PDB file of C-alpha atoms and ligand atoms in Angstrom:
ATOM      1  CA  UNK A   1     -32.831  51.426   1.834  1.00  0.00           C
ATOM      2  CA  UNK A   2     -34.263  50.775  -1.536  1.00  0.00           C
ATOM      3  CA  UNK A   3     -36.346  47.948  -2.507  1.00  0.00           C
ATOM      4  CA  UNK A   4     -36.512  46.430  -5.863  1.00  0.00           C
ATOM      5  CA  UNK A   5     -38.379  43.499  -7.236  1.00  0.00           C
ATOM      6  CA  UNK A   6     -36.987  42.884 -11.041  1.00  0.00           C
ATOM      7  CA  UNK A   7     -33.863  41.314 -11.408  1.00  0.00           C
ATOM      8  CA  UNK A   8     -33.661  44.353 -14.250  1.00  0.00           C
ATOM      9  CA  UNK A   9     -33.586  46.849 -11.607  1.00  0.00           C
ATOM     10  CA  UNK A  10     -31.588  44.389  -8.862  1.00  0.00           C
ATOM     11  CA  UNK A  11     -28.823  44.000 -11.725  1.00  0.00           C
ATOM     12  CA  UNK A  12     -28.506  48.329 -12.887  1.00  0.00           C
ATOM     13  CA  UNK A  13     -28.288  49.485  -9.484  1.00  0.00           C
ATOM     14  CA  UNK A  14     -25.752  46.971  -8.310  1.00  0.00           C
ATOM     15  CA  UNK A  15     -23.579  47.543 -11.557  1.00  0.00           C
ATOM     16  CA  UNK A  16     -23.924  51.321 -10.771  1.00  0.00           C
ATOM     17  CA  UNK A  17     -22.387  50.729  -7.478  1.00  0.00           C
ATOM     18  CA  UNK A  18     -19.391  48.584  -8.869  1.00  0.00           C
ATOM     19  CA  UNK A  19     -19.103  51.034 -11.618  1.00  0.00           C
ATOM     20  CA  UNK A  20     -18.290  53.618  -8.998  1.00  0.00           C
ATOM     21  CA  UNK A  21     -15.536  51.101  -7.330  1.00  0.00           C
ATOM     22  CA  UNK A  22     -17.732  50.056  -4.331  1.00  0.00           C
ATOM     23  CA  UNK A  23     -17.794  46.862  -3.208  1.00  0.00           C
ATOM     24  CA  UNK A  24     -20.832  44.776  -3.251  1.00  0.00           C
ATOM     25  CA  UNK A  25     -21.599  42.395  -0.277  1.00  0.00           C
ATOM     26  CA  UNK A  26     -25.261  39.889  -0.404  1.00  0.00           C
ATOM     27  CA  UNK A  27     -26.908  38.450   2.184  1.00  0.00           C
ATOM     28  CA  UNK A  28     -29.589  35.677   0.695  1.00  0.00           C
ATOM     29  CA  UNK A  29     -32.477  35.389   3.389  1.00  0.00           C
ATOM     30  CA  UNK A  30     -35.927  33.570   3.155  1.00  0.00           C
ATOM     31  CA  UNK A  31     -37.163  36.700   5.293  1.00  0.00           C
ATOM     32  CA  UNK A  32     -38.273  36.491   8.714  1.00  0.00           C
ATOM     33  CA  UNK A  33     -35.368  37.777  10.017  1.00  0.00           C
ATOM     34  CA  UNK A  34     -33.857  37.159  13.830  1.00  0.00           C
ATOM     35  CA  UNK A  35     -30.465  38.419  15.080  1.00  0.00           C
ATOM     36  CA  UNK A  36     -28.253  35.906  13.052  1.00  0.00           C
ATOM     37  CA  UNK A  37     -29.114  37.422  10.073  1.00  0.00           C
ATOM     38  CA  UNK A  38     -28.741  40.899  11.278  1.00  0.00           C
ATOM     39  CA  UNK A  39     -25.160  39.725  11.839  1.00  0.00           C
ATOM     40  CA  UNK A  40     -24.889  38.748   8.480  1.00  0.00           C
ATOM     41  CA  UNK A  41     -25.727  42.456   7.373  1.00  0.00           C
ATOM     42  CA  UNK A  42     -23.587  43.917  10.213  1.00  0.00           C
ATOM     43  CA  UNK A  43     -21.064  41.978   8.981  1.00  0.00           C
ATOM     44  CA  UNK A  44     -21.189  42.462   5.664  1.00  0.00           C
ATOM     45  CA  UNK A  45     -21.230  46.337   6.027  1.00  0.00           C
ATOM     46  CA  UNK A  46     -17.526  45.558   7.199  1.00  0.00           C
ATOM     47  CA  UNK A  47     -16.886  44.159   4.282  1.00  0.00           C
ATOM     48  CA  UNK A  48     -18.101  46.396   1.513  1.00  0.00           C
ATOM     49  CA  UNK A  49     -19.545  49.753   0.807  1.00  0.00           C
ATOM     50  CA  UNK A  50     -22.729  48.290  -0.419  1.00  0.00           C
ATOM     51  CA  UNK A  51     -24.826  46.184   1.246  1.00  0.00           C
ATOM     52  CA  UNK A  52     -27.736  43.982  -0.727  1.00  0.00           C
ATOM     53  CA  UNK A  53     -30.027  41.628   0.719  1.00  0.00           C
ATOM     54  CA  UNK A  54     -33.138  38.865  -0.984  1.00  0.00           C
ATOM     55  CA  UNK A  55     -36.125  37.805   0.829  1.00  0.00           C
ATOM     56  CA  UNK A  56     -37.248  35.167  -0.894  1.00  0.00           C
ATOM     57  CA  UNK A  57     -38.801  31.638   0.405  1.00  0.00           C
ATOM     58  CA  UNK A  58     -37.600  29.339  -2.723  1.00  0.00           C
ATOM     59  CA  UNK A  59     -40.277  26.923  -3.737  1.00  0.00           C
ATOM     60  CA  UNK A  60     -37.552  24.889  -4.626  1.00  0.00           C
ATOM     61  CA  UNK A  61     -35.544  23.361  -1.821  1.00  0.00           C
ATOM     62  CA  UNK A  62     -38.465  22.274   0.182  1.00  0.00           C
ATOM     63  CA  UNK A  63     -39.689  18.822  -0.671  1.00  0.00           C
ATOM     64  CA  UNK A  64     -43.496  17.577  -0.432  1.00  0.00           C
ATOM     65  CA  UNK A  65     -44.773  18.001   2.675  1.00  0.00           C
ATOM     66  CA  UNK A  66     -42.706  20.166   3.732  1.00  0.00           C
ATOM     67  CA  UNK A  67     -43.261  24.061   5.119  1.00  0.00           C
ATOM     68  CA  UNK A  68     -43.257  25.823   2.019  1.00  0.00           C
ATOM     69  CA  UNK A  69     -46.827  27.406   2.844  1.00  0.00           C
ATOM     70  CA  UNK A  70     -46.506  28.107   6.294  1.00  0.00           C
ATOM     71  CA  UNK A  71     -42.822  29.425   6.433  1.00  0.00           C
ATOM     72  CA  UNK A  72     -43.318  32.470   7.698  1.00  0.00           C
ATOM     73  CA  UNK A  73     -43.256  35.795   6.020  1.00  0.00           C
ATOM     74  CA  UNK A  74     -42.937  38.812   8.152  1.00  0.00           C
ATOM     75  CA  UNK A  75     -42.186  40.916   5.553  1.00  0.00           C
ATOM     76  CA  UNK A  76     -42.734  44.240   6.652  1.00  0.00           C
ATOM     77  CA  UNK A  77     -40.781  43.553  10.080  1.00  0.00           C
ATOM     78  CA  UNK A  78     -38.003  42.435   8.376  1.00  0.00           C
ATOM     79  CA  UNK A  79     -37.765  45.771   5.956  1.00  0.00           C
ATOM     80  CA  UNK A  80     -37.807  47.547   9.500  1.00  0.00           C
ATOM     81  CA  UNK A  81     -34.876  45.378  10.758  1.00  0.00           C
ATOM     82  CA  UNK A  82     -32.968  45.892   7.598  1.00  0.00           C
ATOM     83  CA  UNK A  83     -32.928  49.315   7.430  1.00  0.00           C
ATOM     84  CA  UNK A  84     -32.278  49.786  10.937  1.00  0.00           C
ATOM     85  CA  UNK A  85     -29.071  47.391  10.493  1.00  0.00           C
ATOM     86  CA  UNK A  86     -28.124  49.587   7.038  1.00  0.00           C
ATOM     87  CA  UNK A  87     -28.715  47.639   4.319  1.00  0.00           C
ATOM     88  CA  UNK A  88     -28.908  49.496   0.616  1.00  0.00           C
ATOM     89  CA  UNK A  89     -30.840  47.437  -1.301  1.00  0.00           C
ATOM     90  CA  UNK A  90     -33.404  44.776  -0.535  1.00  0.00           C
ATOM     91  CA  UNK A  91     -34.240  42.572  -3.789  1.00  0.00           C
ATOM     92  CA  UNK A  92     -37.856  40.593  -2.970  1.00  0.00           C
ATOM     93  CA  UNK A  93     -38.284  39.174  -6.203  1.00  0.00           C
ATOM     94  CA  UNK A  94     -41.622  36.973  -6.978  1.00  0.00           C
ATOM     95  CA  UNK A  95     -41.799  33.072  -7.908  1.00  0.00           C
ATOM     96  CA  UNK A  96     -42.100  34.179 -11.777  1.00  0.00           C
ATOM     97  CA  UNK A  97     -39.134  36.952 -11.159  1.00  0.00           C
ATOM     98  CA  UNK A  98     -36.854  33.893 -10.017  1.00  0.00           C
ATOM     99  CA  UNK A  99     -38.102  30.796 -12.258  1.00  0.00           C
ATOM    100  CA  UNK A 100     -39.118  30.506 -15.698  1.00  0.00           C
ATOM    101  CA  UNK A 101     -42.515  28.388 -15.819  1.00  0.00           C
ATOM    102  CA  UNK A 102     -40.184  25.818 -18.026  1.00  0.00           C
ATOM    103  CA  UNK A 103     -37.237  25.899 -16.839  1.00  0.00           C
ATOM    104  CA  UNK A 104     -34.561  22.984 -17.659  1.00  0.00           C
ATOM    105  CA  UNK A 105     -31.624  23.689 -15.591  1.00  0.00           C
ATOM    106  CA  UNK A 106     -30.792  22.712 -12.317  1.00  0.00           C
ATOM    107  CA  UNK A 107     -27.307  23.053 -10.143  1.00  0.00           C
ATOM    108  CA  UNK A 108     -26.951  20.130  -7.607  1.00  0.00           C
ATOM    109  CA  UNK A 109     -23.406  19.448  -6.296  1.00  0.00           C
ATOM    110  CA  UNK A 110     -22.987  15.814  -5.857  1.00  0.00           C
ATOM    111  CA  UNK A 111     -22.012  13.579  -2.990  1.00  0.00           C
ATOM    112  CA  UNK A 112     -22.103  16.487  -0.042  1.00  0.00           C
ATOM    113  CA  UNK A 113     -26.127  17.139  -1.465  1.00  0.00           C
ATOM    114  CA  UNK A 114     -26.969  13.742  -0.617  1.00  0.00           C
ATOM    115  CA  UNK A 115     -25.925  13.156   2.991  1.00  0.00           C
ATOM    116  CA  UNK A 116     -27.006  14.167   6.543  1.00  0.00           C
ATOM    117  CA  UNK A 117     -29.976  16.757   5.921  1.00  0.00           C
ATOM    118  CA  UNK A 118     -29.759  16.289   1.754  1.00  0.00           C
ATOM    119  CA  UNK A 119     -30.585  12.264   3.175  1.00  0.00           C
ATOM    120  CA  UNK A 120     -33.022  13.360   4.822  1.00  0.00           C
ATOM    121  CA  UNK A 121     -35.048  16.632   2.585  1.00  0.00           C
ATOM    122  CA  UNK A 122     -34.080  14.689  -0.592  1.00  0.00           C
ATOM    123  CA  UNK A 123     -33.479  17.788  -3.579  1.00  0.00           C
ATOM    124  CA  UNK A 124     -33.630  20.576  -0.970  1.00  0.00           C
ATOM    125  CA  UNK A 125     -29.848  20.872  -1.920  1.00  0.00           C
ATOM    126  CA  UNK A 126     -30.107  21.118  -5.390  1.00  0.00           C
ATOM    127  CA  UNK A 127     -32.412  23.849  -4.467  1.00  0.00           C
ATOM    128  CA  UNK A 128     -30.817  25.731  -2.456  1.00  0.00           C
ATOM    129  CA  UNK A 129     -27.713  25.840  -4.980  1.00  0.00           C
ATOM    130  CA  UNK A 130     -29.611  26.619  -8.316  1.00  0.00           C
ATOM    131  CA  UNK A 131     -31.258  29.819  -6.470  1.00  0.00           C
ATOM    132  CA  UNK A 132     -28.175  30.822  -4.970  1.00  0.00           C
ATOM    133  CA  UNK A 133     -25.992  30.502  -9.066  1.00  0.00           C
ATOM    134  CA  UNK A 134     -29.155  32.364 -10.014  1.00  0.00           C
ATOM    135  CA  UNK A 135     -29.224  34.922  -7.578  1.00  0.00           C
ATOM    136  CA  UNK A 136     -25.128  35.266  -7.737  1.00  0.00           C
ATOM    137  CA  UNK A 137     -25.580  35.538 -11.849  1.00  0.00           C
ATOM    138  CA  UNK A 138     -28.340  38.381 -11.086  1.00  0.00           C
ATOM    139  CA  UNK A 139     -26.440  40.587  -8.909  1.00  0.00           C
ATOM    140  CA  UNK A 140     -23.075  39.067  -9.252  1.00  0.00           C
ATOM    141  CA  UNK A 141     -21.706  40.224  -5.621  1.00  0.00           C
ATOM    142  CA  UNK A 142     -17.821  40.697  -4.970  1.00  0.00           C
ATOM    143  CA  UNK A 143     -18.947  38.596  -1.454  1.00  0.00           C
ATOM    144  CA  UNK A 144     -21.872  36.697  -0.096  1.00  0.00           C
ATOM    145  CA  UNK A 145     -22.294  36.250   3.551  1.00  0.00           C
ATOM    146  CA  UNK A 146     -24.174  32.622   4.953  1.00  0.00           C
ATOM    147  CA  UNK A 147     -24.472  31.473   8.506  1.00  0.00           C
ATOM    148  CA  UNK A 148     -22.359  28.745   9.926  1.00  0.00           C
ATOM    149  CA  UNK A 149     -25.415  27.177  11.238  1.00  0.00           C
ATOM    150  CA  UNK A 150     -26.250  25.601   8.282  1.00  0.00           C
ATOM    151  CA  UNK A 151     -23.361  24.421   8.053  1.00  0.00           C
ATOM    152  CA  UNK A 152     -23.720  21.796   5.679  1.00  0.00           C
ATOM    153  CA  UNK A 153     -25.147  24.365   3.220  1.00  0.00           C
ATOM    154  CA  UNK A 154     -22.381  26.152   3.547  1.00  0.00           C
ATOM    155  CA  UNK A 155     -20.399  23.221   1.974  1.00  0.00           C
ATOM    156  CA  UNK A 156     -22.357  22.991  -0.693  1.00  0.00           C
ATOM    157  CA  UNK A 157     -22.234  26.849  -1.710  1.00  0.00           C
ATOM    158  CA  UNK A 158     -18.553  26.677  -1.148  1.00  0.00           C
ATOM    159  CA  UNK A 159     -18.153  23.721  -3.189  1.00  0.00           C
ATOM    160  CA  UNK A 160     -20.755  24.987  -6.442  1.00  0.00           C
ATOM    161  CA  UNK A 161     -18.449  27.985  -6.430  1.00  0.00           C
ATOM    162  CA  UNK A 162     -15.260  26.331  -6.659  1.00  0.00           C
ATOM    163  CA  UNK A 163     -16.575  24.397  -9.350  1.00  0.00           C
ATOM    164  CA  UNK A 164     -18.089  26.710 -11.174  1.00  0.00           C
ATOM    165  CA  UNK A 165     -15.677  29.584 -11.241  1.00  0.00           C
ATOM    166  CA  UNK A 166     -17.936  31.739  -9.968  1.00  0.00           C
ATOM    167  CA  UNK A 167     -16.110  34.891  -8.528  1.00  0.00           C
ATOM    168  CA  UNK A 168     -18.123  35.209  -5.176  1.00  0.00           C
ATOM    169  CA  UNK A 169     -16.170  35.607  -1.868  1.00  0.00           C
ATOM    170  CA  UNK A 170     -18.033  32.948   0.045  1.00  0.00           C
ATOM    171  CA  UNK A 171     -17.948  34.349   3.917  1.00  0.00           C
ATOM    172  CA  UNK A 172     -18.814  31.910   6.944  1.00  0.00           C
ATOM    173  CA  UNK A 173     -20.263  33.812   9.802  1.00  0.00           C
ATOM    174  CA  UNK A 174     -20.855  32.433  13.343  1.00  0.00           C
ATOM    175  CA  UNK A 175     -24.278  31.470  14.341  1.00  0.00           C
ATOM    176  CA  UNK A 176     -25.955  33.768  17.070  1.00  0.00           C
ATOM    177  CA  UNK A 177     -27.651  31.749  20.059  1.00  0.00           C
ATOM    178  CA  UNK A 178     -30.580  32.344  22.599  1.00  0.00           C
ATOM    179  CA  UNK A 179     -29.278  32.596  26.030  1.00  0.00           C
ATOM    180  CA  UNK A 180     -30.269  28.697  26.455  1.00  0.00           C
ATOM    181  CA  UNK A 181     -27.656  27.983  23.864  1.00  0.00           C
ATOM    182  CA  UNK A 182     -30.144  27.224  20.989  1.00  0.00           C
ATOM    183  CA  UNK A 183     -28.980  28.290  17.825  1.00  0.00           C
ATOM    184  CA  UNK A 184     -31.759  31.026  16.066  1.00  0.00           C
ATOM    185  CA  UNK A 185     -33.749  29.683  13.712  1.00  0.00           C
ATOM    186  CA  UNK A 186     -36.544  31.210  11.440  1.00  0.00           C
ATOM    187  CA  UNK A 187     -37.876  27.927  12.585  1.00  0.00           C
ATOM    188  CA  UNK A 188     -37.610  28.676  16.296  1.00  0.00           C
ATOM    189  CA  UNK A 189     -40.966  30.580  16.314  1.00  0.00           C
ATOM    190  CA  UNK A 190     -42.647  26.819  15.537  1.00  0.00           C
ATOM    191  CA  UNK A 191     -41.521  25.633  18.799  1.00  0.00           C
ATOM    192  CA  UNK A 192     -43.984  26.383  21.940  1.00  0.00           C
ATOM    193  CA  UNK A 193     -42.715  27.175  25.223  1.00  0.00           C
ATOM    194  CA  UNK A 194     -41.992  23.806  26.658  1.00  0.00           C
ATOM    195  CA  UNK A 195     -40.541  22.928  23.315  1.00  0.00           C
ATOM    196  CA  UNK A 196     -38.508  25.744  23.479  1.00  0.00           C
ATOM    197  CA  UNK A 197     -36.630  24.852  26.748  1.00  0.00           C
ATOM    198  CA  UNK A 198     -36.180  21.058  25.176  1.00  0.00           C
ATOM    199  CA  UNK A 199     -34.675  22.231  22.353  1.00  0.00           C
ATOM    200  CA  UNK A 200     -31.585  23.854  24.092  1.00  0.00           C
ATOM    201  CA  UNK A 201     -30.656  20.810  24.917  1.00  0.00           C
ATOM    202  CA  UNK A 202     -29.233  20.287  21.442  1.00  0.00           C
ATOM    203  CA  UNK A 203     -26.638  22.736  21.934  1.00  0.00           C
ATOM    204  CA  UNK A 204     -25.743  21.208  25.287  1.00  0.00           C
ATOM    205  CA  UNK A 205     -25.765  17.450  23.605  1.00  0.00           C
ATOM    206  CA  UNK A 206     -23.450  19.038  20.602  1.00  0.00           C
ATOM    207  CA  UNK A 207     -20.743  20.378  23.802  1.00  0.00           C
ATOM    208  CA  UNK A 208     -21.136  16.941  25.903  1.00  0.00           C
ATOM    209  CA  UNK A 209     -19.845  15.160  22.710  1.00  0.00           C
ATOM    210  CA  UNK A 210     -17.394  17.995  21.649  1.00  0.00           C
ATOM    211  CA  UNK A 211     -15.671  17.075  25.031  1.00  0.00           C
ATOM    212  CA  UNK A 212     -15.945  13.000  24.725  1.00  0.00           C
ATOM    213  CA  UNK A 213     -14.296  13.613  21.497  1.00  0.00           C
ATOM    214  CA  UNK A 214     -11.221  15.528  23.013  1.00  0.00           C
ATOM    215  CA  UNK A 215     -11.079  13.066  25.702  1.00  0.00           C
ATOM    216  CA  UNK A 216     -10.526  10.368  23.395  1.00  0.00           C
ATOM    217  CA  UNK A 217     -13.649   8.418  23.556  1.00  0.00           C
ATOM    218  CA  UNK A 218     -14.669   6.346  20.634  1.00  0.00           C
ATOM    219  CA  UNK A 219     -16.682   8.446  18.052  1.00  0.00           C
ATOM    220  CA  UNK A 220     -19.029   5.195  17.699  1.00  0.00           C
ATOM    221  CA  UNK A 221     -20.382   5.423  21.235  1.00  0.00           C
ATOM    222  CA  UNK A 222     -20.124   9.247  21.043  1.00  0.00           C
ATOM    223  CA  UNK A 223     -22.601   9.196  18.398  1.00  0.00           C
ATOM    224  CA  UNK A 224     -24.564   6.600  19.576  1.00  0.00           C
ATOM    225  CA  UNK A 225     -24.978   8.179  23.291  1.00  0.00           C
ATOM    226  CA  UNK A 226     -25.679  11.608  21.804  1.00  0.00           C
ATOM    227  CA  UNK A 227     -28.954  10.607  19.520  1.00  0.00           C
ATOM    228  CA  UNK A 228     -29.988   8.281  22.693  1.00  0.00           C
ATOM    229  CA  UNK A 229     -30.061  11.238  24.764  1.00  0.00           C
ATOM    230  CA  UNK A 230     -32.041  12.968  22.149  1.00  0.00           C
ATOM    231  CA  UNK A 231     -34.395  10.385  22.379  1.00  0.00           C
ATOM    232  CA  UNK A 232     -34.752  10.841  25.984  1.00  0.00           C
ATOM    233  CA  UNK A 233     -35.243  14.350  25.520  1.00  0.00           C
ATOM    234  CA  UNK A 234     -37.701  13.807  23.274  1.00  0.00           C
ATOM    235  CA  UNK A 235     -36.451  14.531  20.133  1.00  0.00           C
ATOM    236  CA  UNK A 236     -37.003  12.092  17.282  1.00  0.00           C
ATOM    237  CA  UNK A 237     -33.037  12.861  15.585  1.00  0.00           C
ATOM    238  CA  UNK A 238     -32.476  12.081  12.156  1.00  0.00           C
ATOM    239  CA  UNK A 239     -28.399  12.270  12.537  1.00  0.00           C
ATOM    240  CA  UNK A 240     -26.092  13.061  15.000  1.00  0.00           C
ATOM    241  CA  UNK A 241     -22.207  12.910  13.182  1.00  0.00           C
ATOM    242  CA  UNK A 242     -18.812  13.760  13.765  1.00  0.00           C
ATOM    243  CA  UNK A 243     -17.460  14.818  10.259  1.00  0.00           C
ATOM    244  CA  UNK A 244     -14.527  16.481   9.319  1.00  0.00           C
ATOM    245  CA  UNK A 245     -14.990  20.039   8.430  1.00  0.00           C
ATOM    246  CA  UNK A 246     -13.091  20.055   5.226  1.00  0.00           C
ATOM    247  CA  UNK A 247     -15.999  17.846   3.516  1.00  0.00           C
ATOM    248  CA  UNK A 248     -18.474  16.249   6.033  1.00  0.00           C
ATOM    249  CA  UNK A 249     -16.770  13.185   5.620  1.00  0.00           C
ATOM    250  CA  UNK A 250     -16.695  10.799   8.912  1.00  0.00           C
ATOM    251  CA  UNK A 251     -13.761  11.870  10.956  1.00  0.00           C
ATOM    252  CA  UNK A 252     -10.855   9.826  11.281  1.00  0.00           C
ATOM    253  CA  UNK A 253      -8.205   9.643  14.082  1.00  0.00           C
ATOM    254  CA  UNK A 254      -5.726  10.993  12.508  1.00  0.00           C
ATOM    255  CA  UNK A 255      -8.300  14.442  11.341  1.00  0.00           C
ATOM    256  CA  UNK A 256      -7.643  17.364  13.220  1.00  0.00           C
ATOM    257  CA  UNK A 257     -10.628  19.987  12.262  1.00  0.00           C
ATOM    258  CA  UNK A 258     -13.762  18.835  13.380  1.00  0.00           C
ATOM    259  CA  UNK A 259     -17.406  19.655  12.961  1.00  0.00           C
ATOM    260  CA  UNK A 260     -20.222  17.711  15.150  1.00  0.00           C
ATOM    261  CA  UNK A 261     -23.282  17.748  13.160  1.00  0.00           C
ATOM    262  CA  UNK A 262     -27.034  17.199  14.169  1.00  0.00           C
ATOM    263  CA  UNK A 263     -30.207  17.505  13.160  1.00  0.00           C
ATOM    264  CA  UNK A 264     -33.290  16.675  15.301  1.00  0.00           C
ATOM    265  CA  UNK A 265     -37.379  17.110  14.897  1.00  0.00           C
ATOM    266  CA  UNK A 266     -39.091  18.423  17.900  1.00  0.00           C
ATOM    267  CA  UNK A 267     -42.814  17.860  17.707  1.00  0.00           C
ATOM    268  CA  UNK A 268     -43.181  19.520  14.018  1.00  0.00           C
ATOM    269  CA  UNK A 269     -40.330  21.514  13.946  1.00  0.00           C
ATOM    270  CA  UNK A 270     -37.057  20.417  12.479  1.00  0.00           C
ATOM    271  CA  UNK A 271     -33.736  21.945  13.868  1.00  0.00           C
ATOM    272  CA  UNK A 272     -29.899  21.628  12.907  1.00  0.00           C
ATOM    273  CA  UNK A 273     -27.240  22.689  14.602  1.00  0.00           C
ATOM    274  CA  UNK A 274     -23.732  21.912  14.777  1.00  0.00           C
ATOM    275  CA  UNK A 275     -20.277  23.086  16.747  1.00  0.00           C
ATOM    276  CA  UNK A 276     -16.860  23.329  15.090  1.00  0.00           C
ATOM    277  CA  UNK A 277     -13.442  22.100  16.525  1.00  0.00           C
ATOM    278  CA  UNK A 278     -10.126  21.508  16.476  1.00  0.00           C
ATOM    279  CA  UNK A 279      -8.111  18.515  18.407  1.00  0.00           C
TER     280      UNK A 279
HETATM  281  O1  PAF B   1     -30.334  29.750   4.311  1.00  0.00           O
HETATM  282  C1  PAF B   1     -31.331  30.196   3.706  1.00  0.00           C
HETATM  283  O2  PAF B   1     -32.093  31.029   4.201  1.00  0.00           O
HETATM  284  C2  PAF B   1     -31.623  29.686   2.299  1.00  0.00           C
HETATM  285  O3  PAF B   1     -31.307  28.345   2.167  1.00  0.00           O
HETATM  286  C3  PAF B   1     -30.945  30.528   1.199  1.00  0.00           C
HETATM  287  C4  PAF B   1     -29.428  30.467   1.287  1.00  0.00           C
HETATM  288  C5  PAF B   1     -31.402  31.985   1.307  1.00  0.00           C
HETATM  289  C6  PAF B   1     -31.344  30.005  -0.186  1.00  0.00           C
HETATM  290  O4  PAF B   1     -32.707  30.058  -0.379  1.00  0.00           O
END
């Protein structure tokens, strides 16, 4: 695996590859890596000859207050993991590499960037699309792989490129879980033990309404029973929605593909999850 930090170098050994007719598959990562995004590499290896992956923690879609500081960076374990899963190229660019000290420009796709989690990080959307253009404009992939567990990111990117004509297969890939059912999370290694077995109980809160859903019950009470048995779990929950999956808005009776939506803080750790369905 090689490891490049200049876009300069990033962008002439990915053209090289494309040059030669390989495909080109990225997998954007803030680093310490757990098994969902190892999936994302295994994945995209059977998608394209070439597989390129970016550590880097944006400054930019965490608001004040936030973990920007203390997200951790493992970065030496995650080269280790990458290589061992077969990636080609890992890009770990710096803050300068990434943002110009003046930079004017920012991408922020409007309406889905404002709801659920972009309600309640306000701007970590708009982050998390302008470094995704800019990293798509630096190595300009044929495909890019994201987790489904951020699901509502995964809106967003889909939407930007839409919009923006940008020539990107956007790929969806299923989120791994612990045995417990919680989703993995970077985040996960906030959580202490005891913490750890409460938070499973999203997962399991997430199938309980899944099935009041399909049995017909009203989505009102679903919703309303789900974030009061977060509460008794001890989570403080900032949502807890049942969306349609097309565009996260609130699902109808007549909508068909579903997505239950949550997001929860457990002591100081913030986790999302969500499970997608059809009826
Ligand atoms: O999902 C993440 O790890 C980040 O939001 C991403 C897509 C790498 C952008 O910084």
């Amino acid at each position: 695996m090689q490891i490049v930090s200049t876009v300069s170098e990033c962008r002439r050994l990915i053209k090289a590859w494309q040059l030669t007719g390989d495909r080109v598959a990225f997998v954007p990562t803030m680093g310490n890596l757990h098994d969902g995004h190892i999936k994302l590499v295994t994945e995209a290896k059977q998608q394209a000859e070439r597989v390129v992956v970016s550590i880097f923690v944006n400054p930019t879609q965490f608001g004040p207050g936030e973990d920007f500081d203390s997200y951790p960076r493992t970065e030496a374990e995650d080269q280790a993991k990458l290589a061992a899963a077969g990636a080609d190229l890992l890009f770990l660019p710096a803050v300068t590499d990434i943002y110009a000290p003046d930079a004017k420009t920012t991408v922020s796709v409007s309406g889905l960037s404002t709801i659920y989690c972009g309600a309640a990080r306000p701007g970590h959307f708009d982050g998390v699309a302008t470094v995704v253009c800019k990293l798509f404009n630096i190595m300009q992939p044929d495909l890019a792989l994201f987790g489904r567990k951020d699901f509502q990111q995964l809106a967003v990117i889909r939407t930007m490129v839409r919009d923006l004509n940008i020539p990107v297969d956007i790929i969806g890939v299923d989120t791994v879980r612990e045995a417990s059912g919680l989703a993995m999370s970077s985040r996960n290694g906030y959580l202490s033990a005891e913490e750890k077995q409460i938070a499973a109980q999203l997962y399991q809160t997430l199938c309980h309404a899944r099935d009041a859903v399909l049995a017909g019950q009203p989505v009102a009470d679903i919703e309303q029973h789900a974030l009061s048995s977060l509460q008794a779990a001890g989570f403080a929950p900032d949502y807890f929605a049942v969306c349609r999956s097309q565009d996260l808005a609130k699902a109808r009776a007549e909508d068909t593909e579903l997505v239950l939506l949550v997001a929860a803080r457990l002591g100081k750790t913030r986790l999302i999850d969500n499970i997608v369905f059809s009826r």
